[in-house]
Amino acid sequence: SQQGEEDPQALSIQEGENATMNCSYKTSINNLQWYRQNSGRGLVHLILIRSNEREKHSGRLRVTLDTSKKSSSLLITASRAADTASYFCATFPTSGTYKYIFGTGTRLKVLA
Amino acid sequence: SQTIHQWPATLVQPVGSPLSLECTVEGTSNPNLYWYRQAAGRGLQLLFYSVGIGQISSEVPQNLSASRPQDRQFILSSKKLLLSDSGFYLCAWQGAGSFGYEQYFGPGTRLTVT
């Protein structure tokens, strides 16, 4: 099963509102990354947060990481219709394997 | 700048037919390469990854195989497709020696097995 589990599975908000989505994981990680996927397209890397970091910002994105709770959150502020997409977290475990583990994603819909 | 290509964009194949999907990367050398499959509305399942020419690691037992005949070329194949092979196939690359950092994805191939 996928290590990363996003919550909620789907989210619908009005333009201008903030969107928050969460990711939980099970094993120790080296880092956690968030990706965006527009419908029928490839994934686009948004932000990477290392295990020794607690918060990171990039434009309207804010990511937090709580390694004690094995969880992360992605906040998109002042959302726009163009933010409509699926958002995935991906963890890179410390177990020595070379694979990322992707969650099942949160489908965000921003209504104009 | 680096670019990743995948083709074809869409493919409809009958059960039992062979498959060949190609991925090429431009603008970088010795990338780590990945093949993922995404079922409708689901996350990504890692199928194969490669750290160099001729080197393939398989993550999931299945009727698919991968090859890396050239540094920046990654091919996903099957001798006989199953209905369960339907999905969205994504190729990704990552800078050499940078495991654990961001991956860059291609546009994907949507495969429908009928």
mmCIF file of N, CA and C in Angstrom, chain A residues 57-99:
data_model
loop_
_atom_site.group_PDB
_atom_site.id
_atom_site.type_symbol
_atom_site.label_atom_id
_atom_site.label_comp_id
_atom_site.label_asym_id
_atom_site.label_seq_id
_atom_site.Cartn_x
_atom_site.Cartn_y
_atom_site.Cartn_z
ATOM 1 N N HIS A 57 8.463 27.854 2.501
ATOM 2 C CA HIS A 57 7.568 28.684 1.706
ATOM 3 C C HIS A 57 8.065 28.768 0.272
ATOM 4 N N SER A 58 7.106 28.864 -0.647
ATOM 5 C CA SER A 58 7.444 29.134 -2.036
ATOM 6 C C SER A 58 6.255 29.847 -2.655
ATOM 7 N N GLY A 59 6.388 31.160 -2.820
ATOM 8 C CA GLY A 59 5.269 31.941 -3.359
ATOM 9 C C GLY A 59 4.048 31.825 -2.477
ATOM 10 N N ARG A 60 2.939 31.346 -3.048
ATOM 11 C CA ARG A 60 1.702 31.184 -2.279
ATOM 12 C C ARG A 60 1.615 29.829 -1.577
ATOM 13 N N LEU A 61 2.658 29.065 -1.637
ATOM 14 C CA LEU A 61 2.662 27.744 -1.015
ATOM 15 C C LEU A 61 3.412 27.775 0.302
ATOM 16 N N ARG A 62 2.825 27.084 1.265
ATOM 17 C CA ARG A 62 3.498 26.900 2.539
ATOM 18 C C ARG A 62 3.377 25.432 2.927
ATOM 19 N N VAL A 63 4.512 24.813 3.206
ATOM 20 C CA VAL A 63 4.539 23.409 3.593
ATOM 21 C C VAL A 63 5.075 23.299 5.003
ATOM 22 N N THR A 64 4.429 22.481 5.808
ATOM 23 C CA THR A 64 4.933 22.177 7.137
ATOM 24 C C THR A 64 5.194 20.678 7.240
ATOM 25 N N LEU A 65 6.093 20.337 8.112
ATOM 26 C CA LEU A 65 6.441 18.933 8.329
ATOM 27 C C LEU A 65 6.568 18.688 9.817
ATOM 28 N N ASP A 66 5.863 17.675 10.291
ATOM 29 C CA ASP A 66 5.938 17.257 11.693
ATOM 30 C C ASP A 66 6.381 15.804 11.702
ATOM 31 N N THR A 67 7.669 15.575 11.923
ATOM 32 C CA THR A 67 8.188 14.204 11.853
ATOM 33 C C THR A 67 7.730 13.368 13.046
ATOM 34 N N SER A 68 7.399 14.018 14.145
ATOM 35 C CA SER A 68 6.926 13.255 15.300
ATOM 36 C C SER A 68 5.541 12.667 15.031
ATOM 37 N N LYS A 69 4.752 13.359 14.247
ATOM 38 C CA LYS A 69 3.417 12.879 13.885
ATOM 39 C C LYS A 69 3.426 12.217 12.508
ATOM 40 N N LYS A 70 4.575 12.235 11.853
ATOM 41 C CA LYS A 70 4.689 11.687 10.502
ATOM 42 C C LYS A 70 3.604 12.287 9.606
ATOM 43 N N SER A 71 3.588 13.594 9.544
ATOM 44 C CA SER A 71 2.583 14.257 8.721
ATOM 45 C C SER A 71 3.134 15.562 8.151
ATOM 46 N N SER A 72 2.519 15.973 7.057
ATOM 47 C CA SER A 72 2.881 17.219 6.392
ATOM 48 C C SER A 72 1.605 17.883 5.905
ATOM 49 N N SER A 73 1.653 19.186 5.771
ATOM 50 C CA SER A 73 0.513 19.883 5.194
ATOM 51 C C SER A 73 0.988 20.848 4.124
ATOM 52 N N LEU A 74 0.150 21.032 3.126
ATOM 53 C CA LEU A 74 0.388 21.990 2.053
ATOM 54 C C LEU A 74 -0.728 23.015 2.104
ATOM 55 N N LEU A 75 -0.347 24.263 2.241
ATOM 56 C CA LEU A 75 -1.307 25.362 2.253
ATOM 57 C C LEU A 75 -1.108 26.198 0.997
ATOM 58 N N ILE A 76 -2.184 26.397 0.265
ATOM 59 C CA ILE A 76 -2.169 27.300 -0.885
ATOM 60 C C ILE A 76 -3.003 28.510 -0.493
ATOM 61 N N THR A 77 -2.379 29.662 -0.447
ATOM 62 C CA THR A 77 -3.109 30.860 -0.050
ATOM 63 C C THR A 77 -3.678 31.582 -1.272
ATOM 64 N N ALA A 78 -4.764 32.298 -1.048
ATOM 65 C CA ALA A 78 -5.386 33.104 -2.106
ATOM 66 C C ALA A 78 -5.515 32.302 -3.387
ATOM 67 N N SER A 79 -6.234 31.201 -3.321
ATOM 68 C CA SER A 79 -6.283 30.262 -4.441
ATOM 69 C C SER A 79 -6.879 30.898 -5.699
ATOM 70 N N ARG A 80 -6.479 30.347 -6.817
ATOM 71 C CA ARG A 80 -6.943 30.799 -8.131
ATOM 72 C C ARG A 80 -7.527 29.617 -8.880
ATOM 73 N N ALA A 81 -8.329 29.880 -9.864
ATOM 74 C CA ALA A 81 -8.906 28.801 -10.666
ATOM 75 C C ALA A 81 -7.808 27.924 -11.273
ATOM 76 N N ALA A 82 -6.669 28.537 -11.589
ATOM 77 C CA ALA A 82 -5.558 27.790 -12.185
ATOM 78 C C ALA A 82 -4.917 26.811 -11.213
ATOM 79 N N ASP A 83 -5.241 26.915 -9.926
ATOM 80 C CA ASP A 83 -4.714 25.963 -8.941
ATOM 81 C C ASP A 83 -5.490 24.648 -8.965
ATOM 82 N N THR A 84 -6.586 24.602 -9.699
ATOM 83 C CA THR A 84 -7.364 23.367 -9.811
ATOM 84 C C THR A 84 -6.486 22.256 -10.376
ATOM 85 N N ALA A 85 -6.309 21.200 -9.590
ATOM 86 C CA ALA A 85 -5.400 20.116 -9.962
ATOM 87 C C ALA A 85 -5.447 19.069 -8.855
ATOM 88 N N SER A 86 -4.717 17.985 -9.058
ATOM 89 C CA SER A 86 -4.504 17.015 -7.980
ATOM 90 C C SER A 86 -3.128 17.265 -7.384
ATOM 91 N N TYR A 87 -3.045 17.120 -6.080
ATOM 92 C CA TYR A 87 -1.796 17.376 -5.373
ATOM 93 C C TYR A 87 -1.362 16.092 -4.660
ATOM 94 N N PHE A 88 -0.096 15.747 -4.851
ATOM 95 C CA PHE A 88 0.438 14.513 -4.294
ATOM 96 C C PHE A 88 1.626 14.813 -3.393
ATOM 97 N N CYS A 89 1.695 14.068 -2.295
ATOM 98 C CA CYS A 89 2.926 14.092 -1.529
ATOM 99 C C CYS A 89 3.739 12.856 -1.903
ATOM 100 N N ALA A 90 5.035 12.986 -1.817
ATOM 101 C CA ALA A 90 5.935 11.869 -2.101
ATOM 102 C C ALA A 90 7.010 11.860 -1.027
ATOM 103 N N THR A 91 7.207 10.714 -0.415
ATOM 104 C CA THR A 91 8.221 10.602 0.625
ATOM 105 C C THR A 91 9.412 9.809 0.118
ATOM 106 N N PHE A 92 10.574 10.208 0.581
ATOM 107 C CA PHE A 92 11.802 9.488 0.272
ATOM 108 C C PHE A 92 12.306 8.908 1.581
ATOM 109 N N PRO A 93 12.082 7.601 1.781
ATOM 110 C CA PRO A 93 12.415 7.002 3.080
ATOM 111 C C PRO A 93 13.911 6.948 3.349
ATOM 112 N N THR A 94 14.262 6.787 4.608
ATOM 113 C CA THR A 94 15.662 6.668 4.989
ATOM 114 C C THR A 94 16.134 5.228 4.935
ATOM 115 N N SER A 95 15.277 4.349 4.430
ATOM 116 C CA SER A 95 15.564 2.919 4.485
ATOM 117 C C SER A 95 16.652 2.475 3.531
ATOM 118 N N GLY A 96 17.140 3.373 2.671
ATOM 119 C CA GLY A 96 18.214 3.003 1.772
ATOM 120 C C GLY A 96 17.762 2.596 0.390
ATOM 121 N N THR A 97 16.455 2.543 0.168
ATOM 122 C CA THR A 97 15.986 2.258 -1.192
ATOM 123 C C THR A 97 16.007 3.546 -2.002
ATOM 124 N N TYR A 98 15.900 3.402 -3.292
ATOM 125 C CA TYR A 98 15.979 4.552 -4.171
ATOM 126 C C TYR A 98 14.622 4.988 -4.690
ATOM 127 N N LYS A 99 13.553 4.580 -4.021
ATOM 128 C CA LYS A 99 12.255 4.904 -4.578
ATOM 129 C C LYS A 99 11.495 5.896 -3.715
#
